[in-house]
């Protein structure tokens, strides 16, 4: 399973933000993703070791695309 390039991580970031009322710190987003998707992360191969780094790039891309506010 890959989470970096298939849009899964994008969905998880948005899900975490929605769960926090639309605004959350990076730590809160990471905690949410870990709490609800730990088993998926553990099955994600090499992505397991980079998901927090990749999540930050997802946030940047979603802001550039106008999905998230700065």
Short mmCIF file of C-alpha atoms in Angstrom, two decimals:
data_model
loop_
_atom_site.label_atom_id
_atom_site.label_comp_id
_atom_site.label_asym_id
_atom_site.label_seq_id
_atom_site.Cartn_x
_atom_site.Cartn_y
_atom_site.Cartn_z
CA UNK A 1 0.00 0.00 0.00
CA UNK A 2 1.26 3.45 -0.82
CA UNK A 3 -0.17 6.50 0.86
CA UNK A 4 2.08 9.19 -0.51
CA UNK A 5 1.11 9.27 -4.16
CA UNK A 6 -2.38 7.83 -4.32
CA UNK A 7 -4.23 10.66 -2.54
CA UNK A 8 -4.71 8.75 0.70
CA UNK A 9 -2.56 11.09 2.74
CA UNK A 10 -4.40 14.08 1.25
CA UNK A 11 -7.70 12.60 2.42
CA UNK A 12 -6.32 11.92 5.89
CA UNK A 13 -5.06 15.49 6.29
CA UNK A 14 -8.43 16.89 5.27
CA UNK A 15 -10.21 14.39 7.54
CA UNK A 16 -8.04 15.47 10.48
CA UNK A 17 -8.72 19.13 9.83
CA UNK A 18 -12.45 18.53 9.59
CA UNK A 19 -12.35 16.57 12.86
CA UNK A 20 -10.73 19.60 14.51
CA UNK A 21 -13.24 22.11 13.21
CA UNK A 22 -11.20 23.18 10.19
CA UNK A 23 -8.01 24.24 11.94
CA UNK A 24 -5.32 22.18 13.67
CA UNK A 25 -1.64 22.18 14.42
CA UNK A 26 0.68 19.79 12.63
CA UNK A 27 0.99 17.80 15.85
CA UNK A 28 -2.79 17.48 16.15
CA UNK A 29 -3.04 16.37 12.52
CA UNK A 30 -0.32 13.76 13.08
CA UNK A 31 -2.00 12.51 16.25
CA UNK A 32 -5.32 12.19 14.44
CA UNK A 33 -3.81 10.33 11.50
CA UNK A 34 -1.94 7.98 13.83
CA UNK A 35 -5.02 7.36 15.98
CA UNK A 36 -7.31 6.51 13.08
CA UNK A 37 -4.90 5.08 10.49
CA UNK A 38 -2.07 3.42 12.44
CA UNK A 39 -2.67 0.00 10.89
CA UNK A 40 -2.69 1.47 7.37
CA UNK A 41 0.51 3.37 8.12
CA UNK A 42 2.20 0.21 9.38
CA UNK A 43 1.28 -1.57 6.13
CA UNK A 44 2.50 1.28 3.91
CA UNK A 45 6.04 0.00 3.36
CA UNK A 46 8.63 2.74 3.00
CA UNK A 47 5.92 5.41 3.38
CA UNK A 48 5.73 4.43 7.06
CA UNK A 49 9.10 6.08 7.59
CA UNK A 50 8.28 9.33 5.78
CA UNK A 51 4.55 9.91 6.29
CA UNK A 52 4.92 12.88 8.66
CA UNK A 53 7.33 14.59 6.28
CA UNK A 54 5.07 13.78 3.31
CA UNK A 55 2.03 15.06 5.22
CA UNK A 56 3.64 18.51 5.43
CA UNK A 57 4.11 18.56 1.64
CA UNK A 58 0.48 17.53 1.24
CA UNK A 59 -0.51 20.55 3.33
CA UNK A 60 1.59 22.85 1.16
CA UNK A 61 0.11 21.44 -2.03
CA UNK A 62 -3.45 21.68 -0.71
CA UNK A 63 -2.85 25.34 0.18
CA UNK A 64 -1.42 26.05 -3.29
CA UNK A 65 -4.46 24.34 -4.85
CA UNK A 66 -6.81 26.50 -2.76
CA UNK A 67 -8.21 23.55 -0.81
CA UNK A 68 -6.74 24.83 2.48
CA UNK A 69 -6.28 28.35 3.67
CA UNK A 70 -2.78 29.46 4.65
#
